[in-house]
GROMACS .gro file of C-alpha atoms in nm:
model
  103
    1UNK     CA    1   7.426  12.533   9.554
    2UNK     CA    2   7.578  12.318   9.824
    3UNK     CA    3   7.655  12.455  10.152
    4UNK     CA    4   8.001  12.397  10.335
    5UNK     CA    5   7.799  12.111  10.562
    6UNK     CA    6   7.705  11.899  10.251
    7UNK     CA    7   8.058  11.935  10.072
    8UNK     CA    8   8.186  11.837  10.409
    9UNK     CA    9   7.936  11.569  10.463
   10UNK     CA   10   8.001  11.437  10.095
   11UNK     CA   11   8.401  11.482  10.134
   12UNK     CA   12   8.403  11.284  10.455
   13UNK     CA   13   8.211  10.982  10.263
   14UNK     CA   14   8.393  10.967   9.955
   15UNK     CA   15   8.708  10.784  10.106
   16UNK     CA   16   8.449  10.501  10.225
   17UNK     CA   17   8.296  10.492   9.882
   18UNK     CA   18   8.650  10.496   9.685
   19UNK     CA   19   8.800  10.232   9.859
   20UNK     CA   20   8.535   9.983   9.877
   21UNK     CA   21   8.452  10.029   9.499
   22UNK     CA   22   8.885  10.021   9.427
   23UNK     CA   23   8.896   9.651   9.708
   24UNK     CA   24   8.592   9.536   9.512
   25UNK     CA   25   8.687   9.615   9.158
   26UNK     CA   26   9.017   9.433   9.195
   27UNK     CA   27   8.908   9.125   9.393
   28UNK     CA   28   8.689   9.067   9.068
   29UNK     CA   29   8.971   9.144   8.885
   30UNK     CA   30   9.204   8.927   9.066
   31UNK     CA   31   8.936   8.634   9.080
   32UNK     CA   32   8.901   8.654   8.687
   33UNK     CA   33   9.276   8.618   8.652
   34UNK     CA   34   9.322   8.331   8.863
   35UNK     CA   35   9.055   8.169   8.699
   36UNK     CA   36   9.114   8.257   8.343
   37UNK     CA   37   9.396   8.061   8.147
   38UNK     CA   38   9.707   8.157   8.057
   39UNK     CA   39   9.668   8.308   7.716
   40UNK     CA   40   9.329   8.564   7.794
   41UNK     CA   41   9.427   8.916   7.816
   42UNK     CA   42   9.304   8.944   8.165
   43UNK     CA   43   9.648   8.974   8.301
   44UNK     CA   44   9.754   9.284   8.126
   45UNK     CA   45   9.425   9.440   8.279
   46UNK     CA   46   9.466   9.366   8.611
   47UNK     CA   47   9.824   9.494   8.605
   48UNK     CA   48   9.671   9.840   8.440
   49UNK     CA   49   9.417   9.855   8.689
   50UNK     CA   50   9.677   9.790   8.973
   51UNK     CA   51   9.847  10.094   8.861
   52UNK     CA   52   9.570  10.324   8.817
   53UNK     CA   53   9.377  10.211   9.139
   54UNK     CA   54   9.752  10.309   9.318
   55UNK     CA   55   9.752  10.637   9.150
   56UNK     CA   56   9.396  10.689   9.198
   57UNK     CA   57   9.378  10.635   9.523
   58UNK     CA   58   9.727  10.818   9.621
   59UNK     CA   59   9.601  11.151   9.464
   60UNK     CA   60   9.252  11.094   9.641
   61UNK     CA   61   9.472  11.090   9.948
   62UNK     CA   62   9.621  11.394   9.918
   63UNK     CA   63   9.311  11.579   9.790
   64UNK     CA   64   9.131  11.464  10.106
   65UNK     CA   65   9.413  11.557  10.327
   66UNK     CA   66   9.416  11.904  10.176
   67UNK     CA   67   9.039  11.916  10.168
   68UNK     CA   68   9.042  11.815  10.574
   69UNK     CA   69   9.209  12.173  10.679
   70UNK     CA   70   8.965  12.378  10.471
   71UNK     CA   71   8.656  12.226  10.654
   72UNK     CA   72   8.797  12.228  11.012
   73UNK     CA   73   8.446  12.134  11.148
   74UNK     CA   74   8.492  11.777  11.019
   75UNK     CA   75   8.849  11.743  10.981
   76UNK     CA   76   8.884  11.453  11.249
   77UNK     CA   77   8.576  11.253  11.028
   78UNK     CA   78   8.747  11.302  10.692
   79UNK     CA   79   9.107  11.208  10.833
   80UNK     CA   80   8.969  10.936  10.997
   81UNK     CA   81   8.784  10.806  10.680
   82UNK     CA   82   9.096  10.896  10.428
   83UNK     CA   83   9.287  10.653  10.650
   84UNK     CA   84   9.085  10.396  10.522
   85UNK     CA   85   9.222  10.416  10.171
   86UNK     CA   86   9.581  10.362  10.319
   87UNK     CA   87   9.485  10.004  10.350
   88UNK     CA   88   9.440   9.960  10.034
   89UNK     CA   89   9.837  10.003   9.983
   90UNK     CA   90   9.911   9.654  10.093
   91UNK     CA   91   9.644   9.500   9.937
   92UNK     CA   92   9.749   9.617   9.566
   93UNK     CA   93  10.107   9.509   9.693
   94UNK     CA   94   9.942   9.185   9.780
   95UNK     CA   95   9.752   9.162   9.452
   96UNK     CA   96  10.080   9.214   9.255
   97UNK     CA   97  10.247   9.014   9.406
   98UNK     CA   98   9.964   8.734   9.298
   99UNK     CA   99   9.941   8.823   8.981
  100UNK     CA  100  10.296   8.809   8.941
  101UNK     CA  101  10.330   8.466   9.148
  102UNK     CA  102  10.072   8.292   8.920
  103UNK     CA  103  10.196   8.441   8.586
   0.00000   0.00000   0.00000
């Protein structure tokens, strides 16, 4: 069994880890549609994955934020790292609006 370190440890790294797997996934994503014609089904994809990646990440969010005030020894380390998924608000908004421009 875990001790509170390690969950703490592991909850402070997951916000890293989600983000950079949600940016990576969808730059793929949004590479394959831009390069992909017209007709493919590639599109509808990247619009479901937009809106799972937003919802995804939002309830991440709040988990972590939650999560922060029950391990108060690294609260400042997992608020600091759940910020990091907030920047991957504008780039979905970005990556909607390019999928949407080029459709």
């Amino acid at each position: 069994m875990k001790s509170d370190y390690q969950t703490a440890e592991i909850l402070a790294l997951a916000p890293l880890f989600l983000a950079g797997a949600s940016f990576a996934i969808g730059t793929v994503l949004l590479l394959l549609c831009l390069v992909a014609n017209q007709e493919s089904n590639y599109y509808e994809l990247c619009f479901y994955y937009v809106g799972c990646s937003f919802c995804i990440n939002a309830v991440a969010f709040v988990g972590l934020m939650v999560s922060s005030f029950f391990y108060r020894s690294h609260q400042n380390q997992i608020i600091g790292n759940t910020m990091v998924l907030l920047i991957n608000i504008p780039v979905i908004i970005l990556y909607s609006y390019l999928l949407i421009l080029f459709t």
